[in-house]
Short mmCIF file of C-alpha atoms and ligand atoms in Angstrom, two decimals:
data_model
loop_
_atom_site.label_atom_id
_atom_site.label_comp_id
_atom_site.label_asym_id
_atom_site.label_seq_id
_atom_site.Cartn_x
_atom_site.Cartn_y
_atom_site.Cartn_z
CA UNK A 95 0.00 0.00 0.00
CA UNK A 96 1.32 3.43 -0.98
CA UNK A 97 0.05 6.63 0.59
CA UNK A 98 0.42 9.47 -1.86
CA UNK A 99 0.81 12.83 -0.09
CA UNK A 100 0.16 14.72 -3.32
CA UNK A 101 -3.21 13.26 -4.26
CA UNK A 102 -6.23 13.84 -2.11
CA UNK A 103 -7.26 10.21 -2.03
CA UNK A 104 -9.74 9.00 0.51
CA UNK A 105 -8.05 7.37 3.45
CA UNK A 106 -8.93 4.34 5.50
CA UNK A 107 -7.61 5.53 8.85
CA UNK A 108 -7.88 2.16 10.61
CA UNK A 109 -5.99 0.39 7.85
CA UNK A 110 -3.21 2.95 7.96
CA UNK A 111 -2.73 2.54 11.68
CA UNK A 112 -2.37 -1.20 11.15
CA UNK A 113 -0.22 -1.20 8.03
CA UNK A 114 2.26 1.48 8.96
CA UNK A 115 2.57 0.94 12.68
CA UNK A 116 1.27 4.36 13.68
CA UNK A 117 0.13 4.40 17.32
CA UNK A 118 -3.29 5.45 18.58
CA UNK A 119 -3.41 8.22 21.16
CA UNK A 120 -3.38 6.42 24.52
CA UNK A 121 -5.47 7.44 27.53
CA UNK A 122 -2.26 8.46 29.30
CA UNK A 123 -1.30 10.86 26.53
CA UNK A 124 -4.78 12.30 26.27
CA UNK A 125 -4.96 12.78 30.03
CA UNK A 126 -1.58 14.51 30.10
CA UNK A 127 -2.56 16.88 27.30
CA UNK A 128 -5.97 17.69 28.73
CA UNK A 129 -4.63 18.34 32.23
CA UNK A 130 -1.73 20.45 31.03
CA UNK A 131 -4.10 22.39 28.80
CA UNK A 132 -6.41 23.04 31.75
CA UNK A 133 -3.61 24.32 33.96
CA UNK A 134 -2.40 26.65 31.22
CA UNK A 135 -5.85 27.67 30.06
CA UNK A 136 -5.25 26.31 26.54
CA UNK A 137 -7.99 24.94 24.30
CA UNK A 138 -7.27 21.24 23.78
CA UNK A 139 -10.30 20.42 21.65
CA UNK A 140 -8.20 18.62 19.04
CA UNK A 141 -7.63 15.99 21.73
CA UNK A 142 -10.89 16.14 23.67
CA UNK A 143 -12.84 15.84 20.40
CA UNK A 144 -10.56 12.96 19.39
CA UNK A 145 -9.59 14.72 16.15
CA UNK A 146 -5.89 14.05 16.68
CA UNK A 147 -6.20 10.28 16.75
CA UNK A 148 -2.73 8.86 16.25
CA UNK A 149 0.98 9.61 16.45
CA UNK A 150 4.56 8.44 16.20
CA UNK A 151 6.64 8.79 19.36
CA UNK A 152 4.54 11.64 20.77
CA UNK A 153 5.03 9.94 24.16
CA UNK A 154 8.80 10.26 23.76
CA UNK A 155 8.40 13.95 22.96
CA UNK A 156 6.28 14.45 26.08
CA UNK A 157 8.88 12.62 28.20
CA UNK A 158 11.65 14.86 26.82
CA UNK A 159 9.52 17.88 27.72
CA UNK A 160 8.99 16.53 31.24
CA UNK A 161 12.74 16.02 31.62
CA UNK A 162 13.24 19.64 30.61
CA UNK A 163 15.18 18.79 27.45
CA UNK A 164 15.32 21.01 24.42
CA UNK A 165 12.27 20.55 22.14
CA UNK A 166 10.68 22.23 19.12
CA UNK A 167 7.46 22.03 17.10
CA UNK A 168 7.23 22.34 13.33
CA UNK A 169 4.78 22.15 10.48
CA UNK A 170 4.53 23.45 6.94
CA UNK A 171 1.91 24.47 4.40
CA UNK A 172 2.16 25.13 0.67
CA UNK A 173 1.32 28.73 -0.23
CA UNK A 174 -0.82 27.47 -3.09
CA UNK A 175 -4.00 29.24 -2.00
CA UNK A 176 -5.83 30.98 0.81
CA UNK A 177 -6.12 28.87 3.96
CA UNK A 178 -9.16 26.65 3.96
CA UNK A 179 -10.54 25.30 7.20
CA UNK A 180 -8.42 22.14 6.91
CA UNK A 181 -5.31 24.30 7.08
CA UNK A 182 -6.82 26.39 9.87
CA UNK A 183 -7.09 23.15 11.81
CA UNK A 184 -3.39 22.24 11.38
CA UNK A 185 -2.32 25.73 12.40
CA UNK A 186 -4.54 25.70 15.47
CA UNK A 187 -2.97 22.38 16.44
CA UNK A 188 0.47 23.94 16.00
CA UNK A 189 -0.52 26.87 18.20
CA UNK A 190 -2.03 24.57 20.83
CA UNK A 191 1.31 22.74 21.00
CA UNK A 192 3.28 25.99 21.15
CA UNK A 193 1.28 26.96 24.22
CA UNK A 194 1.20 23.52 25.85
CA UNK A 195 4.94 22.96 25.63
CA UNK A 196 6.10 26.56 25.57
CA UNK A 197 8.53 25.51 22.84
CA UNK A 198 9.98 27.27 19.85
CA UNK A 199 7.59 26.69 16.97
CA UNK A 200 8.55 26.55 13.30
CA UNK A 201 6.25 27.42 10.43
CA UNK A 202 7.47 26.52 6.96
CA UNK A 203 6.11 28.26 3.87
CA UNK A 204 6.49 25.31 1.50
CA UNK A 205 6.96 27.38 -1.62
CA UNK A 206 9.25 24.88 -3.37
CA UNK A 207 6.63 22.24 -2.86
CA UNK A 208 3.91 24.54 -4.19
CA UNK A 209 5.94 24.72 -7.37
CA UNK A 210 6.49 20.97 -7.51
CA UNK A 211 2.86 20.16 -6.83
CA UNK A 212 0.94 23.09 -8.27
CA UNK A 213 3.31 24.51 -10.87
CA UNK A 214 3.43 27.98 -9.36
CA UNK A 215 6.94 29.40 -9.16
CA UNK A 216 7.98 31.15 -5.94
CA UNK A 217 7.38 34.72 -7.09
CA UNK A 218 3.81 33.77 -8.00
CA UNK A 219 3.09 32.47 -4.51
CA UNK A 220 4.69 35.22 -2.42
CA UNK A 221 1.46 37.22 -2.01
CA UNK A 222 -0.36 34.09 -0.91
CA UNK A 223 2.51 33.43 1.47
CA UNK A 224 2.01 36.87 3.05
CA UNK A 225 -1.68 36.18 3.54
CA UNK A 226 -0.98 32.69 4.93
CA UNK A 227 1.62 33.95 7.42
CA UNK A 228 -0.76 36.72 8.54
CA UNK A 229 -3.41 34.03 9.11
CA UNK A 230 -0.97 31.98 11.17
CA UNK A 231 -0.17 34.98 13.37
CA UNK A 232 -3.79 36.08 13.64
CA UNK A 233 -4.80 32.56 14.70
CA UNK A 234 -2.43 33.00 17.63
CA UNK A 235 1.09 31.80 16.87
CA UNK A 236 3.36 33.78 19.19
CA UNK A 237 6.03 35.32 16.95
CA UNK A 238 8.34 35.84 19.94
CA UNK A 239 8.78 32.08 20.20
CA UNK A 240 8.62 31.20 16.51
CA UNK A 241 10.77 30.64 13.46
CA UNK A 242 9.04 31.32 10.15
CA UNK A 243 10.71 30.74 6.79
CA UNK A 244 10.29 30.01 3.10
CA UNK A 245 11.85 26.82 1.76
CA UNK A 246 13.26 28.78 -1.16
CA UNK A 247 15.12 31.16 1.16
CA UNK A 248 16.39 28.88 3.89
CA UNK A 249 19.89 27.61 2.99
CA UNK A 250 20.08 25.09 5.86
CA UNK A 251 17.00 23.29 4.57
CA UNK A 252 18.41 23.22 1.06
CA UNK A 253 21.80 22.02 2.28
CA UNK A 254 20.17 19.19 4.24
CA UNK A 255 18.10 18.17 1.22
CA UNK A 256 21.18 17.92 -0.96
CA UNK A 257 23.29 16.27 1.70
CA UNK A 258 20.86 13.50 2.58
CA UNK A 259 19.86 12.81 -1.02
CA UNK A 260 23.12 10.98 -1.56
CA UNK A 261 22.02 7.76 0.09
CA UNK A 262 18.41 7.74 -1.07
CA UNK A 263 17.75 5.75 -4.20
CA UNK A 264 15.01 5.86 -6.73
CA UNK A 265 13.76 2.51 -5.44
CA UNK A 266 13.16 4.03 -2.00
CA UNK A 267 11.22 6.91 -3.49
CA UNK A 268 9.14 4.62 -5.64
CA UNK A 269 8.33 2.36 -2.72
CA UNK A 270 7.28 5.32 -0.59
CA UNK A 271 5.49 7.56 -3.05
CA UNK A 272 4.96 5.67 -6.29
CA UNK A 273 6.34 6.88 -9.59
CA UNK A 274 6.46 10.69 -9.39
CA UNK A 275 8.24 13.60 -11.03
CA UNK A 276 11.69 14.58 -9.80
CA UNK A 277 10.33 17.84 -8.50
CA UNK A 278 8.02 15.98 -6.13
CA UNK A 279 10.89 13.74 -5.03
CA UNK A 280 12.93 16.91 -4.53
CA UNK A 281 10.21 18.40 -2.39
CA UNK A 282 10.26 15.21 -0.29
CA UNK A 283 14.02 15.75 0.20
CA UNK A 284 13.32 19.37 1.06
CA UNK A 285 10.81 18.25 3.66
CA UNK A 286 13.53 16.13 5.29
CA UNK A 287 15.46 19.40 5.50
CA UNK A 288 12.45 21.17 7.03
CA UNK A 289 11.88 18.58 9.70
CA UNK A 290 15.58 18.40 10.64
CA UNK A 291 16.15 22.18 10.54
CA UNK A 292 15.44 22.64 14.28
CA UNK A 293 18.21 20.10 14.99
CA UNK A 294 20.86 21.84 12.90
CA UNK A 295 23.92 23.33 14.62
CA UNK A 296 22.62 26.80 13.81
CA UNK A 297 19.48 25.93 15.78
CA UNK A 298 21.47 24.57 18.76
CA UNK A 299 21.67 20.92 17.71
CA UNK A 300 19.73 17.70 18.35
CA UNK A 301 16.36 17.98 20.04
CA UNK A 302 12.96 16.32 20.06
CA UNK A 303 10.79 17.79 17.32
CA UNK A 304 7.02 17.33 17.09
CA UNK A 305 5.35 17.58 13.67
CA UNK A 306 1.54 17.94 13.67
CA UNK A 307 0.21 16.98 10.21
CA UNK A 308 -2.42 15.03 8.31
CA UNK A 309 -1.82 11.30 7.98
CA UNK A 310 -1.10 11.72 4.26
CA UNK A 311 2.24 13.23 5.34
CA UNK A 312 3.34 10.06 7.08
CA UNK A 313 5.54 8.86 4.17
CA UNK A 314 7.64 12.03 4.62
CA UNK A 315 7.95 11.27 8.31
CA UNK A 316 8.99 7.68 7.71
CA UNK A 317 11.66 8.88 5.30
CA UNK A 318 12.91 11.60 7.65
CA UNK A 319 12.91 9.30 10.68
CA UNK A 320 15.08 6.88 8.78
CA UNK A 321 17.53 9.62 7.76
CA UNK A 322 17.55 10.98 11.32
CA UNK A 323 18.37 7.60 12.82
CA UNK A 324 21.28 7.03 10.47
CA UNK A 325 22.79 10.47 10.95
CA UNK A 326 22.83 11.12 14.66
CA UNK A 327 19.66 13.21 14.92
CA UNK A 328 16.85 12.52 17.35
CA UNK A 329 13.98 10.73 15.58
CA UNK A 330 11.19 13.26 15.01
CA UNK A 331 7.73 12.69 16.49
CA UNK A 332 4.41 13.37 14.77
CA UNK A 333 0.70 13.61 15.45
CA UNK A 334 -2.03 12.82 12.91
CA UNK A 335 -5.58 14.10 12.70
CA UNK A 336 -8.84 13.29 11.00
CA UNK A 337 -9.93 15.82 8.42
CA UNK A 338 -13.49 17.03 8.33
CA UNK A 339 -15.52 16.02 5.32
CA UNK A 340 -16.47 18.53 2.66
CA UNK A 341 -19.69 20.46 3.12
CA UNK A 342 -21.27 18.36 0.37
CA UNK A 343 -20.51 15.21 2.36
CA UNK A 344 -17.71 13.87 0.17
CA UNK A 345 -14.55 12.55 1.79
CA UNK A 346 -12.16 14.79 -0.05
CA UNK A 347 -12.20 18.44 -0.79
CA UNK A 348 -12.81 19.05 -4.43
CA UNK A 349 -11.12 21.90 -6.24
CA UNK A 350 -13.96 21.71 -8.74
CA UNK A 351 -16.44 22.55 -6.03
CA UNK A 352 -15.01 25.56 -4.17
CA UNK A 353 -18.23 25.84 -2.17
CA UNK A 354 -17.52 22.52 -0.50
CA UNK A 355 -15.09 24.08 1.97
CA UNK A 356 -14.87 27.30 3.94
CA UNK A 357 -11.74 29.43 3.71
CA UNK A 358 -10.35 32.08 6.03
CA UNK A 359 -10.84 34.68 3.32
CA UNK A 360 -14.55 33.99 2.82
CA UNK A 361 -16.90 36.95 3.09
CA UNK A 362 -19.98 36.77 5.27
CA UNK A 363 -22.02 36.10 2.14
CA UNK A 364 -19.74 33.23 1.14
CA UNK A 365 -20.26 31.69 4.55
CA UNK A 366 -24.03 32.06 4.34
CA UNK A 367 -24.16 30.60 0.84
CA UNK A 368 -21.86 27.67 1.55
CA UNK A 369 -23.59 26.66 4.76
CA UNK A 370 -27.05 27.07 3.29
CA UNK A 371 -26.11 24.56 0.60
CA UNK A 372 -24.39 22.10 2.95
CA UNK A 373 -25.58 18.54 3.26
CA UNK A 374 -27.55 18.03 6.48
CA UNK A 375 -28.96 15.04 8.27
CA UNK A 376 -32.41 16.61 8.15
CA UNK A 377 -35.60 14.87 7.04
CA UNK A 378 -37.56 15.56 3.86
CA UNK A 379 -40.22 17.66 5.58
CA UNK A 380 -40.36 19.74 8.75
CA UNK A 381 -43.19 17.50 9.92
CA UNK A 382 -41.07 14.38 9.55
CA UNK A 383 -38.18 16.13 11.29
CA UNK A 384 -40.41 16.92 14.27
CA UNK A 385 -41.53 13.31 14.51
CA UNK A 386 -38.30 11.45 13.88
CA UNK A 387 -35.64 14.04 14.69
CA UNK A 388 -32.58 14.83 12.58
CA UNK A 389 -29.45 12.76 12.07
CA UNK A 390 -26.44 14.74 13.28
CA UNK A 391 -24.09 11.84 12.50
CA UNK A 392 -24.82 12.35 8.81
CA UNK A 393 -24.84 16.14 8.92
CA UNK A 394 -22.06 18.37 7.57
CA UNK A 395 -23.29 21.38 9.55
CA UNK A 396 -22.85 19.32 12.69
CA UNK A 397 -19.45 18.16 11.44
CA UNK A 398 -18.40 21.76 10.81
CA UNK A 399 -19.50 22.71 14.28
CA UNK A 400 -17.64 19.72 15.73
CA UNK A 401 -14.35 20.72 14.13
CA UNK A 402 -14.54 24.46 14.07
CA UNK A 403 -17.29 26.09 16.05
CA UNK A 404 -18.53 24.63 19.30
CA UNK A 405 -17.20 23.07 22.48
CA UNK A 406 -18.30 19.67 23.78
CA UNK A 407 -21.20 21.03 25.85
CA UNK A 408 -22.62 23.18 23.07
CA UNK A 409 -22.32 20.25 20.69
CA UNK A 410 -24.06 17.86 23.01
CA UNK A 411 -26.96 20.24 23.43
CA UNK A 412 -27.18 20.68 19.65
CA UNK A 413 -27.12 16.93 19.13
CA UNK A 414 -29.95 16.39 21.57
CA UNK A 415 -32.11 19.16 20.17
CA UNK A 416 -31.51 17.82 16.68
CA UNK A 417 -32.35 14.22 17.55
CA UNK A 418 -35.47 15.15 19.46
CA UNK A 419 -36.81 17.11 16.50
CA UNK A 420 -36.86 20.33 18.50
CA UNK A 421 -34.41 22.04 16.16
CA UNK A 422 -35.04 22.61 12.47
CA UNK A 423 -32.13 22.58 10.05
CA UNK A 424 -32.93 26.15 9.04
CA UNK A 425 -32.57 27.45 12.59
CA UNK A 426 -29.57 25.28 13.24
CA UNK A 427 -27.75 26.61 10.17
CA UNK A 428 -28.58 30.16 11.20
CA UNK A 429 -26.94 29.64 14.59
CA UNK A 430 -23.78 28.16 13.12
CA UNK A 431 -23.59 30.88 10.45
CA UNK A 432 -23.86 33.57 13.09
CA UNK A 433 -21.17 32.02 15.31
CA UNK A 434 -18.86 31.64 12.33
CA UNK A 435 -19.37 35.19 11.18
CA UNK A 436 -18.50 36.44 14.66
CA UNK A 437 -15.29 34.41 14.53
CA UNK A 438 -14.43 35.60 11.02
CA UNK A 439 -14.95 39.25 11.87
CA UNK A 440 -12.54 38.98 14.76
CA UNK A 441 -10.09 37.07 12.61
CA UNK A 442 -10.18 39.66 9.82
CA UNK A 443 -9.50 42.44 12.32
CA UNK A 444 -6.53 40.62 13.82
CA UNK A 445 -5.20 39.67 10.40
CA UNK A 446 -5.07 43.32 9.37
CA UNK A 447 -2.77 44.05 12.32
CA UNK A 448 -0.44 41.21 11.42
CA UNK A 449 -0.18 41.81 7.68
CA UNK A 450 2.79 44.24 7.83
CA UNK A 451 4.83 41.82 9.94
CA UNK A 452 3.83 38.93 7.69
CA UNK A 453 4.93 40.86 4.63
CA UNK A 454 8.28 41.72 6.21
CA UNK A 455 8.82 38.07 7.16
CA UNK A 456 8.05 36.80 3.66
CA UNK A 457 10.28 39.41 2.08
CA UNK A 458 13.15 38.52 4.40
CA UNK A 459 12.54 34.83 3.81
CA UNK A 460 13.48 33.72 7.33
CA UNK A 461 12.46 35.14 10.65
CA UNK A 462 13.61 34.17 14.12
CA UNK A 463 11.46 35.81 16.80
CA UNK A 464 14.14 35.17 19.39
CA UNK A 465 16.93 36.93 17.52
CA UNK A 466 17.71 40.61 17.93
CA UNK A 467 16.64 41.24 14.36
CA UNK A 468 13.39 39.33 14.87
CA UNK A 469 12.59 41.32 17.99
CA UNK A 470 13.20 44.52 16.10
CA UNK A 471 10.87 43.42 13.31
CA UNK A 472 8.16 42.64 15.84
CA UNK A 473 8.60 46.05 17.46
CA UNK A 474 8.58 47.84 14.16
CA UNK A 475 5.67 46.10 12.47
CA UNK A 476 3.41 45.25 15.38
CA UNK A 477 3.19 48.65 17.02
CA UNK A 478 -0.58 48.58 17.28
CA UNK A 479 -0.80 45.47 19.43
N1 LIG B 261 4.09 18.60 2.54
C1 LIG B 261 3.27 19.45 3.33
C2 LIG B 261 1.90 19.64 2.63
O1 LIG B 261 1.75 19.33 1.50
C3 LIG B 261 3.89 20.80 3.57
C4 LIG B 261 5.18 20.72 4.32
C5 LIG B 261 6.39 21.13 3.85
C6 LIG B 261 5.40 20.24 5.65
N2 LIG B 261 7.34 20.94 4.79
C7 LIG B 261 6.79 20.41 5.89
C8 LIG B 261 4.59 19.68 6.62
C9 LIG B 261 7.36 19.99 7.09
C10 LIG B 261 5.16 19.28 7.83
C11 LIG B 261 6.55 19.44 8.06
O2 LIG B 261 0.98 20.14 3.22
FE1 SF4 B 262 -27.80 18.97 11.05
FE2 SF4 B 262 -28.69 20.88 12.62
FE3 SF4 B 262 -30.30 19.72 10.81
FE4 SF4 B 262 -29.53 18.38 12.96
S1 SF4 B 262 -30.79 20.23 12.95
S2 SF4 B 262 -29.54 17.62 10.88
S3 SF4 B 262 -27.44 19.15 13.26
S4 SF4 B 262 -28.50 20.98 10.39
#
């Protein structure tokens, strides 16, 4: 079985856990996260809602943290478009981890990969990169404890990619990814560089690194873990999440149906339109709904709320009102739309404040919030906060 990180195939999560030896999140891990989150007043919904469902060596990362060893967190996103809610989810996980572990957190603008995968050269994606980085900051990444960079402008990443390519053969690539273009193989090598960057000498050497991603990224982690083991780095850890279904109920997001997913740049009207059209678990008539109740387990509005809008208590109350027939889908959608619009308005305001810093970061190509230069950039471009 090959998992292709560049095609949005539907995934059988259970099968993956079995075939690739990924571990499920244990009760111990969940308890540790939830308790730590409580004591630090951090939202741990990605764990309490069981959205992060599996991992590699997350327990080892937690142990290193408990021993007070040096740790870091890292993820990356291609600047191939505005953030949709799937990306929002990854970034919120990243931010949750930054707060939980109080660790330096890396965000990679995967502009080389956007070229490899989407054919857009780096100058074509720089504006999107600015918007993406502003979203990351507005969602709550603390720039004072962050390293943000573009693959195309980070020489350590490129050096690592070249260096470690020497012992990787075509057969390995084919076994991991199937038969792909060299640019995609190159972006896999670049991703090794990304994941090992926090362990470079320039970043104070070996440390435990946690990589929150979707399970489709696991082939990159297997490759990097292998390289790490053979070259004196600490094996990186990762967490994997479920992705919410599209608003039309299909497993994967379709580029042909842009209304099937919300994005962080949607207008209020976009949100209204998309949610109005979403697949629900409602009955054919209001009468039938009153008698039999709705089916939240089949409903994309409920799914959206589960991932992105409500906490456990609010969800439970919605589920009960839906099942008892008390709530109509029309009213229910109205409530979710209004909550989302409130969130989006706040987000847009915050994003405006962060855009100048985001632009400066993307222009520079690499930003270290802990360096003197990084601190000066924060002071200069974030005066209003
Ligand atoms: N390959 C990832 C994607 O397609 C992006 C990415 C690049 C990444 N470098 C990374 C993810 C390092 C995690 C860690 O979304
Ligand atoms: Fe979905 Fe809400 Fe309708 Fe229930 S009432 S089926 S949760 S839209």
